[in-house]
């Protein structure tokens, strides 16, 4: 890839819309557009000022392709930091293809996925985590995802990391100065002040790493596993929660063989609801594989909905609890006593009491079939999510790449603290501080390589 090329791509969603935007970026792209664009006044875009829009025609030789509006940006005041032209044309796929072809015939090349944003990063318009936030912003589908992506794109996270890096750099340069004086046994870096700084830095990195739990839940949804015996009504409940016939429901035991997942949004929180194969002893190999998956989903979930058919004997449920409870330890377990419509209210109260010694975070009776008490279930889910209210300026980590780097940085700064406590020599302290700086720099892109960039920008769509 050559960063001097003029790149072009359709930046609006693929397909036919009311209008489409074709973006060009790179030195000379304004002059290139002049080859195919004619304004009614005959004025050339190259003679126009930055940040202006111009009506005219895209022409292939003497033939008009479309009436368009071009927007003109000049380096460095554009998204990519380069000269940029955005051509807004009518949304026909044919017109889009014709214009892109014309631009390529005139010397542009098709942009690679994410190449506009990658150029913005390489030209210093944004740090790497801001560039990643562009992709998150485009993908955001809930208020929470949108807010976190927007915060990150505005640079809150990057500037917090930059502050930490500069404190660490000050820190290590003092220590390294001591090393320069070699034999002379001088101390520039007051160890107790260093300890104070390192403790502060450790706390900030820890807070950021801890925020990933929330960030990941907001971005990817909270995993909720529906588990229980066959025929308890798990698939009925999944369909009810997602509002469509997502899974097959039947009175045959063992209907669901594989995990079925769908997402719902409650009060701005995304939940990934996972229906699973019912748990029972079986000689059927495929069903047994399905049940193995049920336990895997149970382990991966944050919230577990254990559906109990109220018509099954209490002893049977209690026996199953021996298997389920240890696996659900540390998770938010909600017992759902289902098929309440089949019991009288006296029977229901008796059953409720008999099952009260199964420990759970919450329990409720519902009828999934008749859709009773499902509001209460939704409220329980929202409560179980226990997400803190996010404010405009919260710095929350949502990206697993950032999280991993923070975990490494945290380990390094803890080595520094340990070293300070144990009077480690300056060269070893400095090594750990440099390691911490390295990992923080990986997040913002101060330290990067083609492989990291390829991984990040390759996931973008073309035109972004
Ligand atoms: N009366 C009554 N029947 C229900 C209720 N919920 C589910 N059923 C019925 O119970 C049967 C089993 O329902 P499913 O949702 O398929 O049960 P499941 O837990 O997914 O079963 P497997 O996939 O076999 O593990 C169906 O005939 C449902 O109509 C309920 O609240 N009341
Ligand atoms: Mg099922």
CSV table of C-alpha atoms and ligand atoms in Angstrom, one decimal:
chain,number,residue,atom,x,y,z
A,1,UNK,CA,0.0,0.0,0.0
A,2,UNK,CA,1.3,3.4,-0.9
A,3,UNK,CA,0.3,6.3,1.2
A,4,UNK,CA,0.9,8.8,-1.6
A,5,UNK,CA,-1.8,7.3,-3.9
A,6,UNK,CA,-5.1,9.0,-4.5
A,7,UNK,CA,-7.6,6.6,-3.1
A,8,UNK,CA,-11.4,6.5,-3.8
A,9,UNK,CA,-14.4,4.5,-2.6
A,10,UNK,CA,-18.1,4.7,-2.1
A,11,UNK,CA,-18.4,5.7,1.5
A,12,UNK,CA,-22.2,5.2,1.9
A,13,UNK,CA,-23.7,1.8,2.5
A,14,UNK,CA,-23.5,-0.6,-0.4
A,15,UNK,CA,-26.6,-0.7,-2.6
A,16,UNK,CA,-29.1,1.8,-3.9
A,17,UNK,CA,-30.0,4.8,-1.7
A,18,UNK,CA,-31.4,8.2,-2.3
A,19,UNK,CA,-27.9,9.6,-2.6
A,20,UNK,CA,-24.4,8.1,-2.4
A,21,UNK,CA,-21.1,9.7,-1.4
A,22,UNK,CA,-17.9,8.8,-3.1
A,23,UNK,CA,-14.8,9.9,-1.3
A,24,UNK,CA,-11.3,10.7,-2.7
A,25,UNK,CA,-8.3,11.4,-0.6
A,26,UNK,CA,-4.6,12.1,-1.4
A,27,UNK,CA,-2.5,14.8,-2.9
A,28,UNK,CA,-3.8,15.8,-6.3
A,29,UNK,CA,-7.3,14.4,-5.8
A,30,UNK,CA,-8.8,17.9,-6.4
A,31,UNK,CA,-7.1,18.2,-9.8
A,32,UNK,CA,-8.1,14.7,-10.6
A,33,UNK,CA,-11.7,15.4,-9.9
A,34,UNK,CA,-11.5,18.5,-12.2
A,35,UNK,CA,-10.8,16.0,-15.0
A,36,UNK,CA,-14.3,14.6,-14.7
A,37,UNK,CA,-16.3,17.4,-13.0
A,38,UNK,CA,-17.8,20.4,-14.8
A,39,UNK,CA,-19.4,23.3,-12.9
A,40,UNK,CA,-21.9,25.5,-14.7
A,41,UNK,CA,-19.6,28.5,-14.3
A,42,UNK,CA,-16.6,26.5,-15.7
A,43,UNK,CA,-14.7,27.2,-12.5
A,44,UNK,CA,-12.1,24.6,-11.6
A,45,UNK,CA,-12.2,23.0,-8.1
A,46,UNK,CA,-8.4,23.5,-7.9
A,47,UNK,CA,-9.2,27.3,-7.9
A,48,UNK,CA,-11.8,27.1,-5.2
A,49,UNK,CA,-11.3,27.5,-1.5
A,50,UNK,CA,-11.3,24.7,1.1
A,51,UNK,CA,-14.5,23.7,2.9
A,52,UNK,CA,-16.8,24.7,0.0
A,53,UNK,CA,-19.4,22.8,-2.0
A,54,UNK,CA,-19.9,23.0,-5.7
A,55,UNK,CA,-22.8,21.9,-7.9
A,56,UNK,CA,-22.0,20.4,-11.3
A,57,UNK,CA,-21.9,17.4,-13.6
A,58,UNK,CA,-19.7,14.3,-13.6
A,59,UNK,CA,-18.8,13.7,-17.3
A,60,UNK,CA,-17.4,10.8,-19.2
A,61,UNK,CA,-16.0,12.6,-22.2
A,62,UNK,CA,-18.9,14.7,-23.5
A,63,UNK,CA,-21.5,12.5,-21.9
A,64,UNK,CA,-23.1,13.5,-18.5
A,65,UNK,CA,-23.1,10.7,-15.9
A,66,UNK,CA,-24.9,12.5,-13.1
A,67,UNK,CA,-25.6,15.9,-11.5
A,68,UNK,CA,-23.6,16.0,-8.3
A,69,UNK,CA,-22.4,18.2,-5.4
A,70,UNK,CA,-18.7,18.1,-4.6
A,71,UNK,CA,-17.3,19.1,-1.2
A,72,UNK,CA,-13.7,20.3,-1.1
A,73,UNK,CA,-11.3,19.9,1.9
A,74,UNK,CA,-7.7,20.8,1.8
A,75,UNK,CA,-4.8,19.3,3.8
A,76,UNK,CA,-4.4,19.2,6.8
A,77,UNK,CA,-8.0,20.2,7.5
A,78,UNK,CA,-9.8,17.1,6.5
A,79,UNK,CA,-10.7,13.8,8.0
A,80,UNK,CA,-7.6,12.1,6.5
A,81,UNK,CA,-5.4,15.1,6.9
A,82,UNK,CA,-5.0,15.1,3.1
A,83,UNK,CA,-6.7,16.9,0.3
A,84,UNK,CA,-10.1,15.3,0.0
A,85,UNK,CA,-13.1,15.5,-2.3
A,86,UNK,CA,-16.5,14.1,-1.5
A,87,UNK,CA,-18.8,13.6,-4.4
A,88,UNK,CA,-22.5,13.3,-3.6
A,89,UNK,CA,-24.3,11.7,-6.5
A,90,UNK,CA,-27.7,10.0,-7.0
A,91,UNK,CA,-27.8,6.7,-5.2
A,92,UNK,CA,-28.1,4.4,-8.2
A,93,UNK,CA,-25.5,1.6,-8.0
A,94,UNK,CA,-24.8,2.1,-11.8
A,95,UNK,CA,-24.0,5.8,-11.3
A,96,UNK,CA,-21.8,4.9,-8.3
A,97,UNK,CA,-19.9,2.4,-10.3
A,98,UNK,CA,-19.5,4.7,-13.3
A,99,UNK,CA,-18.1,7.5,-11.2
A,100,UNK,CA,-15.7,5.2,-9.3
A,101,UNK,CA,-14.5,3.7,-12.7
A,102,UNK,CA,-14.0,7.2,-14.1
A,103,UNK,CA,-11.9,8.2,-11.1
A,104,UNK,CA,-9.8,5.1,-11.4
A,105,UNK,CA,-9.4,5.7,-15.1
A,106,UNK,CA,-8.0,9.1,-14.2
A,107,UNK,CA,-5.4,7.8,-11.8
A,108,UNK,CA,-7.1,7.0,-8.5
A,109,UNK,CA,-7.1,3.5,-7.0
A,110,UNK,CA,-9.8,1.7,-4.9
A,111,UNK,CA,-9.3,2.3,-1.2
A,112,UNK,CA,-8.6,-0.7,1.0
A,113,UNK,CA,-10.9,-1.4,4.0
A,114,UNK,CA,-10.4,1.3,6.6
A,115,UNK,CA,-7.8,3.1,4.5
A,116,UNK,CA,-9.3,6.6,5.0
A,117,UNK,CA,-9.2,6.2,8.7
A,118,UNK,CA,-5.8,4.6,8.6
A,119,UNK,CA,-4.5,7.7,6.8
A,120,UNK,CA,-6.1,9.9,9.4
A,121,UNK,CA,-4.1,7.9,12.0
A,122,UNK,CA,-0.9,8.0,10.0
A,123,UNK,CA,-1.3,11.7,9.4
A,124,UNK,CA,-1.7,12.4,13.1
A,125,UNK,CA,-5.3,13.4,13.0
A,126,UNK,CA,-6.2,10.8,15.6
A,127,UNK,CA,-4.5,8.2,17.8
A,128,UNK,CA,-5.1,4.5,17.3
A,129,UNK,CA,-7.8,4.1,19.8
A,130,UNK,CA,-9.7,7.1,18.3
A,131,UNK,CA,-9.5,5.4,14.9
A,132,UNK,CA,-10.9,2.2,16.4
A,133,UNK,CA,-13.7,4.2,17.9
A,134,UNK,CA,-14.7,5.3,14.4
A,135,UNK,CA,-15.5,1.7,13.6
A,136,UNK,CA,-17.3,1.3,16.9
A,137,UNK,CA,-19.3,4.4,16.3
A,138,UNK,CA,-20.4,3.2,12.9
A,139,UNK,CA,-21.4,-0.1,14.4
A,140,UNK,CA,-23.2,1.3,17.4
A,141,UNK,CA,-26.8,0.3,17.7
A,142,UNK,CA,-27.7,1.4,21.2
A,143,UNK,CA,-27.4,4.6,23.2
A,144,UNK,CA,-24.7,3.0,25.5
A,145,UNK,CA,-22.6,1.8,22.6
A,146,UNK,CA,-22.9,5.2,20.9
A,147,UNK,CA,-21.9,7.1,24.0
A,148,UNK,CA,-18.8,5.0,24.7
A,149,UNK,CA,-17.7,5.1,21.1
A,150,UNK,CA,-18.2,8.8,20.8
A,151,UNK,CA,-16.3,9.4,24.0
A,152,UNK,CA,-13.4,7.3,22.8
A,153,UNK,CA,-13.4,9.0,19.4
A,154,UNK,CA,-13.2,12.4,21.0
A,155,UNK,CA,-10.0,11.2,22.6
A,156,UNK,CA,-10.8,10.9,26.3
A,157,UNK,CA,-9.1,7.5,26.6
A,158,UNK,CA,-6.1,8.5,24.5
A,159,UNK,CA,-5.4,11.6,26.5
A,160,UNK,CA,-5.7,9.7,29.8
A,161,UNK,CA,-3.1,7.3,28.5
A,162,UNK,CA,-0.9,10.1,27.2
A,163,UNK,CA,-0.8,11.6,30.7
A,164,UNK,CA,0.2,8.3,32.2
A,165,UNK,CA,2.9,7.8,29.5
A,166,UNK,CA,4.4,11.2,30.1
A,167,UNK,CA,4.5,10.6,33.9
A,168,UNK,CA,6.2,7.3,33.3
A,169,UNK,CA,8.7,8.9,30.9
A,170,UNK,CA,9.6,11.6,33.5
A,171,UNK,CA,9.9,8.8,36.0
A,172,UNK,CA,12.3,6.7,33.9
A,173,UNK,CA,14.4,9.5,32.6
A,174,UNK,CA,15.3,10.5,36.2
A,175,UNK,CA,16.3,6.9,36.9
A,176,UNK,CA,18.2,6.6,33.7
A,177,UNK,CA,20.1,9.8,34.5
A,178,UNK,CA,21.3,8.1,37.7
A,179,UNK,CA,22.6,5.3,35.5
A,180,UNK,CA,24.5,7.7,33.4
A,181,UNK,CA,26.4,8.7,36.5
A,182,UNK,CA,27.4,5.1,36.9
A,183,UNK,CA,29.8,4.8,39.8
A,184,UNK,CA,29.0,8.0,41.5
A,185,UNK,CA,26.1,6.7,43.5
A,186,UNK,CA,23.8,9.7,43.0
A,187,UNK,CA,20.0,9.7,43.4
A,188,UNK,CA,17.9,12.0,41.3
A,189,UNK,CA,14.8,10.1,41.7
A,190,UNK,CA,13.4,10.3,45.2
A,191,UNK,CA,12.2,6.7,45.8
A,192,UNK,CA,9.3,7.7,48.0
A,193,UNK,CA,8.0,10.1,45.4
A,194,UNK,CA,8.4,7.5,42.7
A,195,UNK,CA,6.4,5.1,44.8
A,196,UNK,CA,3.6,7.6,45.2
A,197,UNK,CA,3.6,8.2,41.4
A,198,UNK,CA,3.7,4.5,40.6
A,199,UNK,CA,0.9,3.8,43.1
A,200,UNK,CA,-1.3,6.5,41.4
A,201,UNK,CA,-0.5,5.1,38.0
A,202,UNK,CA,-1.3,1.6,39.1
A,203,UNK,CA,-4.7,2.8,40.3
A,204,UNK,CA,-5.5,4.5,37.1
A,205,UNK,CA,-4.5,1.5,34.9
A,206,UNK,CA,-6.4,-0.8,37.2
A,207,UNK,CA,-9.5,1.3,37.0
A,208,UNK,CA,-9.3,1.3,33.2
A,209,UNK,CA,-8.7,-2.4,33.0
A,210,UNK,CA,-11.6,-3.0,35.4
A,211,UNK,CA,-13.9,-0.9,33.3
A,212,UNK,CA,-13.6,-3.5,30.5
A,213,UNK,CA,-16.3,-5.6,32.2
A,214,UNK,CA,-18.8,-2.7,31.8
A,215,UNK,CA,-17.4,-1.7,28.4
A,216,UNK,CA,-17.6,-5.2,27.0
A,217,UNK,CA,-21.2,-5.7,28.3
A,218,UNK,CA,-22.3,-2.4,26.7
A,219,UNK,CA,-20.6,-3.1,23.4
A,220,UNK,CA,-21.3,-6.8,23.0
A,221,UNK,CA,-24.3,-7.4,25.2
A,222,UNK,CA,-24.5,-9.3,28.5
A,223,UNK,CA,-24.6,-13.1,28.0
A,224,UNK,CA,-27.8,-14.6,29.5
A,225,UNK,CA,-28.1,-18.4,29.4
A,226,UNK,CA,-31.5,-20.1,29.6
A,227,UNK,CA,-30.9,-23.5,31.1
A,228,UNK,CA,-33.0,-26.3,32.7
A,229,UNK,CA,-34.5,-29.7,32.1
A,230,UNK,CA,-36.0,-30.7,28.8
A,231,UNK,CA,-39.6,-29.4,28.2
A,232,UNK,CA,-39.2,-26.8,31.0
A,233,UNK,CA,-40.2,-24.0,28.6
A,234,UNK,CA,-36.7,-22.6,27.7
A,235,UNK,CA,-37.4,-22.1,24.0
A,236,UNK,CA,-40.9,-20.7,24.8
A,237,UNK,CA,-39.2,-18.1,27.0
A,238,UNK,CA,-36.5,-17.3,24.4
A,239,UNK,CA,-39.2,-16.6,21.8
A,240,UNK,CA,-41.2,-14.5,24.3
A,241,UNK,CA,-38.2,-12.4,25.2
A,242,UNK,CA,-37.0,-11.8,21.7
A,243,UNK,CA,-40.6,-11.3,20.4
A,244,UNK,CA,-40.4,-13.8,17.5
A,245,UNK,CA,-40.5,-17.6,16.9
A,246,UNK,CA,-36.8,-17.9,17.1
A,247,UNK,CA,-36.6,-21.5,18.4
A,248,UNK,CA,-38.8,-24.6,17.8
A,249,UNK,CA,-41.2,-25.3,20.7
A,250,UNK,CA,-42.8,-28.7,21.1
A,251,UNK,CA,-43.9,-31.0,23.9
A,252,UNK,CA,-41.3,-33.6,22.8
A,253,UNK,CA,-38.4,-33.7,25.3
A,254,UNK,CA,-35.1,-32.8,23.8
A,255,UNK,CA,-36.4,-30.5,21.0
A,256,UNK,CA,-33.6,-28.0,21.2
A,257,UNK,CA,-30.2,-29.7,20.4
A,258,UNK,CA,-28.0,-26.7,19.9
A,259,UNK,CA,-27.6,-23.3,21.5
A,260,UNK,CA,-29.7,-20.6,19.9
A,261,UNK,CA,-28.8,-17.0,20.5
A,262,UNK,CA,-30.5,-13.6,19.9
A,263,UNK,CA,-30.1,-10.2,21.3
A,264,UNK,CA,-32.7,-7.9,23.0
A,265,UNK,CA,-32.5,-4.4,24.3
A,266,UNK,CA,-34.0,-3.5,27.6
A,267,UNK,CA,-33.7,0.1,28.9
A,268,UNK,CA,-30.7,0.7,26.6
A,269,UNK,CA,-28.9,-2.5,27.8
A,270,UNK,CA,-28.1,-5.2,25.3
A,271,UNK,CA,-28.7,-8.8,26.4
A,272,UNK,CA,-27.5,-11.8,24.5
A,273,UNK,CA,-30.2,-14.4,25.3
A,274,UNK,CA,-29.0,-18.0,24.7
A,275,UNK,CA,-31.5,-20.9,24.6
A,276,UNK,CA,-29.8,-24.2,25.2
A,277,UNK,CA,-30.5,-28.0,25.0
A,278,UNK,CA,-32.4,-29.3,27.9
A,279,UNK,CA,-30.4,-31.2,30.6
A,280,UNK,CA,-31.3,-34.9,31.0
A,281,UNK,CA,-29.6,-38.3,30.9
A,282,UNK,CA,-29.5,-39.4,27.3
A,283,UNK,CA,-28.0,-42.1,25.1
A,284,UNK,CA,-28.4,-40.0,22.0
A,285,UNK,CA,-24.9,-38.8,21.0
A,286,UNK,CA,-26.0,-35.6,19.3
A,287,UNK,CA,-28.2,-34.6,22.2
A,288,UNK,CA,-25.4,-35.3,24.6
A,289,UNK,CA,-23.1,-33.0,22.6
A,290,UNK,CA,-25.9,-30.4,22.8
A,291,UNK,CA,-26.0,-30.8,26.6
A,292,UNK,CA,-22.2,-30.4,26.8
A,293,UNK,CA,-22.7,-27.1,25.0
A,294,UNK,CA,-25.4,-26.1,27.5
A,295,UNK,CA,-22.8,-26.3,30.3
A,296,UNK,CA,-20.3,-24.4,28.3
A,297,UNK,CA,-22.9,-21.6,27.7
A,298,UNK,CA,-23.7,-21.7,31.4
A,299,UNK,CA,-20.1,-21.1,32.3
A,300,UNK,CA,-19.7,-18.3,29.8
A,301,UNK,CA,-22.9,-16.5,30.9
A,302,UNK,CA,-23.0,-13.6,33.4
A,303,UNK,CA,-26.7,-14.1,34.1
A,304,UNK,CA,-28.3,-17.6,34.3
A,305,UNK,CA,-32.0,-18.1,33.9
A,306,UNK,CA,-32.8,-21.6,35.3
A,307,UNK,CA,-36.2,-22.6,34.1
A,308,UNK,CA,-38.0,-25.0,36.3
A,309,UNK,CA,-41.2,-26.7,35.2
A,310,UNK,CA,-43.5,-26.3,38.2
A,311,UNK,CA,-45.2,-29.7,37.4
A,312,UNK,CA,-42.0,-31.7,37.8
A,313,UNK,CA,-41.4,-33.3,41.2
A,314,UNK,CA,-39.4,-31.2,43.7
A,315,UNK,CA,-36.9,-34.0,44.4
A,316,UNK,CA,-36.0,-34.1,40.7
A,317,UNK,CA,-35.3,-30.3,40.7
A,318,UNK,CA,-33.3,-30.5,43.9
A,319,UNK,CA,-31.2,-33.4,42.4
A,320,UNK,CA,-30.5,-31.2,39.3
A,321,UNK,CA,-29.5,-28.3,41.6
A,322,UNK,CA,-26.5,-30.4,42.6
A,323,UNK,CA,-25.2,-30.1,39.1
A,324,UNK,CA,-26.3,-26.6,38.3
A,325,UNK,CA,-25.5,-24.6,41.5
A,326,UNK,CA,-21.7,-25.2,41.5
A,327,UNK,CA,-21.5,-24.2,37.8
A,328,UNK,CA,-23.5,-21.1,38.4
A,329,UNK,CA,-21.4,-20.0,41.4
A,330,UNK,CA,-20.5,-16.3,41.2
A,331,UNK,CA,-23.1,-15.7,38.5
A,332,UNK,CA,-26.4,-13.9,38.8
A,333,UNK,CA,-28.8,-16.9,39.0
A,334,UNK,CA,-32.5,-16.3,38.5
A,335,UNK,CA,-34.8,-19.2,39.2
A,336,UNK,CA,-37.8,-19.1,36.9
A,337,UNK,CA,-40.7,-21.3,38.1
A,338,UNK,CA,-42.5,-21.8,34.8
A,339,UNK,CA,-46.0,-23.1,33.8
A,340,UNK,CA,-47.7,-21.4,36.8
A,341,UNK,CA,-50.9,-21.5,34.7
A,342,UNK,CA,-51.1,-25.3,35.4
A,343,UNK,CA,-51.2,-24.9,39.2
A,344,UNK,CA,-53.8,-23.5,41.6
A,345,UNK,CA,-52.6,-20.6,43.7
A,346,UNK,CA,-52.3,-22.9,46.8
A,347,UNK,CA,-50.2,-25.5,44.9
A,348,UNK,CA,-48.1,-22.6,43.6
A,349,UNK,CA,-47.4,-21.2,47.1
A,350,UNK,CA,-46.5,-24.7,48.3
A,351,UNK,CA,-44.1,-25.4,45.4
A,352,UNK,CA,-42.5,-22.0,45.9
A,353,UNK,CA,-41.8,-22.8,49.5
A,354,UNK,CA,-40.5,-26.2,48.8
A,355,UNK,CA,-38.0,-24.8,46.3
A,356,UNK,CA,-36.9,-21.9,48.6
A,357,UNK,CA,-33.8,-23.6,49.8
A,358,UNK,CA,-32.2,-23.6,46.4
A,359,UNK,CA,-30.0,-20.5,46.6
A,360,UNK,CA,-30.4,-18.0,43.9
A,361,UNK,CA,-30.0,-14.2,43.3
A,362,UNK,CA,-33.7,-13.9,42.5
A,363,UNK,CA,-36.8,-16.1,41.8
A,364,UNK,CA,-40.1,-15.6,40.2
A,365,UNK,CA,-43.1,-17.6,38.9
A,366,UNK,CA,-44.2,-17.1,35.3
A,367,UNK,CA,-46.2,-18.7,32.6
A,368,UNK,CA,-44.1,-18.3,29.5
A,369,UNK,CA,-47.0,-19.7,27.4
A,370,UNK,CA,-49.5,-17.3,28.7
A,371,UNK,CA,-47.0,-14.5,29.0
A,372,UNK,CA,-47.7,-13.7,32.7
A,373,UNK,CA,-45.2,-12.0,34.9
A,374,UNK,CA,-42.7,-11.4,32.1
A,375,UNK,CA,-42.4,-7.6,33.0
A,376,UNK,CA,-41.0,-8.7,36.3
A,377,UNK,CA,-38.5,-10.9,34.5
A,378,UNK,CA,-37.4,-8.0,32.4
A,379,UNK,CA,-36.9,-5.9,35.5
A,380,UNK,CA,-34.9,-8.7,37.1
A,381,UNK,CA,-32.7,-8.8,34.0
A,382,UNK,CA,-32.1,-5.1,34.1
A,383,UNK,CA,-31.3,-5.3,37.8
A,384,UNK,CA,-29.0,-8.2,37.3
A,385,UNK,CA,-27.1,-6.3,34.6
A,386,UNK,CA,-26.1,-3.8,37.3
A,387,UNK,CA,-24.4,-1.5,34.8
A,388,UNK,CA,-23.3,1.8,36.3
A,389,UNK,CA,-25.0,4.8,34.7
A,390,UNK,CA,-22.5,6.2,32.2
A,391,UNK,CA,-21.8,9.8,32.1
A,392,UNK,CA,-20.6,11.9,29.2
A,393,UNK,CA,-17.0,11.8,30.1
A,394,UNK,CA,-16.5,8.3,31.5
A,395,UNK,CA,-13.5,6.6,30.1
A,396,UNK,CA,-14.5,3.0,29.7
A,397,UNK,CA,-12.5,0.4,27.9
A,398,UNK,CA,-14.6,-1.5,25.3
A,399,UNK,CA,-11.9,-3.0,23.1
A,400,UNK,CA,-10.3,-6.4,23.9
A,401,UNK,CA,-7.0,-5.3,22.4
A,402,UNK,CA,-6.8,-2.3,24.8
A,403,UNK,CA,-7.8,-4.5,27.7
A,404,UNK,CA,-5.0,-7.0,26.9
A,405,UNK,CA,-2.4,-4.2,26.7
A,406,UNK,CA,-3.7,-2.7,30.0
A,407,UNK,CA,-3.3,-6.1,31.7
A,408,UNK,CA,0.3,-6.2,30.6
A,409,UNK,CA,0.9,-2.6,31.6
A,410,UNK,CA,-0.7,-3.3,35.0
A,411,UNK,CA,1.7,-6.3,35.5
A,412,UNK,CA,4.7,-4.1,34.6
A,413,UNK,CA,3.8,-1.2,36.9
A,414,UNK,CA,3.2,-3.8,39.8
A,415,UNK,CA,6.7,-5.0,39.1
A,416,UNK,CA,7.9,-1.4,39.5
A,417,UNK,CA,6.1,-1.1,42.8
A,418,UNK,CA,7.5,-4.4,44.0
A,419,UNK,CA,11.0,-3.3,42.9
A,420,UNK,CA,10.7,0.0,44.8
A,421,UNK,CA,9.6,-1.9,47.9
A,422,UNK,CA,12.6,-4.2,47.6
A,423,UNK,CA,15.2,-1.6,46.7
A,424,UNK,CA,15.8,-2.9,43.2
A,425,UNK,CA,18.6,-1.2,41.2
A,426,UNK,CA,17.6,1.6,38.8
A,427,UNK,CA,18.4,-0.4,35.6
A,428,UNK,CA,15.9,-3.1,36.6
A,429,UNK,CA,13.2,-0.5,37.6
A,430,UNK,CA,13.7,1.3,34.4
A,431,UNK,CA,13.2,-1.9,32.4
A,432,UNK,CA,9.8,-2.4,34.0
A,433,UNK,CA,8.8,1.2,33.5
A,434,UNK,CA,9.8,1.0,29.8
A,435,UNK,CA,7.6,-2.1,29.5
A,436,UNK,CA,4.7,-0.3,31.0
A,437,UNK,CA,5.2,2.6,28.6
A,438,UNK,CA,5.4,0.2,25.7
A,439,UNK,CA,2.0,-1.4,26.4
A,440,UNK,CA,0.3,2.0,26.9
A,441,UNK,CA,1.8,3.1,23.7
A,442,UNK,CA,0.5,0.1,21.9
A,443,UNK,CA,-3.0,1.2,22.7
A,444,UNK,CA,-2.7,4.8,21.4
A,445,UNK,CA,-0.5,3.7,18.4
A,446,UNK,CA,2.7,5.4,19.7
A,447,UNK,CA,4.1,1.9,19.2
A,448,UNK,CA,2.8,-0.1,16.3
A,449,UNK,CA,3.6,-2.3,13.4
A,450,UNK,CA,2.0,-3.3,10.1
A,451,UNK,CA,0.5,-6.4,11.6
A,452,UNK,CA,-1.3,-4.5,14.3
A,453,UNK,CA,-2.5,-1.9,11.8
A,454,UNK,CA,-3.6,-4.5,9.3
A,455,UNK,CA,-5.6,-6.3,12.0
A,456,UNK,CA,-7.3,-3.1,13.1
A,457,UNK,CA,-8.1,-1.5,9.7
A,458,UNK,CA,-8.8,-4.7,7.8
A,459,UNK,CA,-12.0,-5.1,9.9
A,460,UNK,CA,-13.3,-1.7,8.7
A,461,UNK,CA,-15.5,-1.5,5.6
A,462,UNK,CA,-14.3,-0.1,2.4
A,463,UNK,CA,-14.9,3.6,2.2
A,464,UNK,CA,-14.4,4.3,5.9
B,1,LIG,N1,-49.0,-24.8,30.2
B,1,LIG,C1,-47.8,-24.3,29.9
B,1,LIG,N2,-47.0,-24.9,28.9
B,1,LIG,C2,-45.8,-24.3,28.6
B,1,LIG,C3,-45.4,-23.2,29.3
B,1,LIG,N3,-44.1,-22.9,28.7
B,1,LIG,C4,-43.9,-23.9,27.8
B,1,LIG,N4,-44.9,-24.7,27.7
B,1,LIG,C5,-45.0,-25.9,26.9
B,1,LIG,O1,-44.0,-26.9,27.3
B,1,LIG,C6,-43.6,-27.6,26.1
B,1,LIG,C7,-42.1,-27.5,26.0
B,1,LIG,O2,-41.7,-26.1,25.7
B,1,LIG,P1,-40.3,-25.7,25.1
B,1,LIG,O3,-40.3,-24.3,25.2
B,1,LIG,O4,-40.1,-26.4,23.8
B,1,LIG,O5,-39.4,-26.4,26.2
B,1,LIG,P2,-37.8,-26.5,26.2
B,1,LIG,O6,-37.4,-26.3,27.6
B,1,LIG,O7,-37.2,-25.6,25.2
B,1,LIG,O8,-37.6,-28.0,25.8
B,1,LIG,P3,-36.3,-28.7,25.2
B,1,LIG,O9,-35.9,-27.9,24.0
B,1,LIG,O10,-36.8,-30.0,24.8
B,1,LIG,O11,-35.2,-28.7,26.2
B,1,LIG,C8,-44.3,-27.0,25.0
B,1,LIG,O12,-45.4,-27.8,24.7
B,1,LIG,C9,-44.8,-25.6,25.5
B,1,LIG,O13,-45.9,-25.1,24.8
B,1,LIG,C10,-46.2,-22.5,30.2
B,1,LIG,O14,-45.9,-21.5,30.8
B,1,LIG,N5,-47.4,-23.2,30.5
B,2,LIG,MG1,-36.1,-25.9,23.6
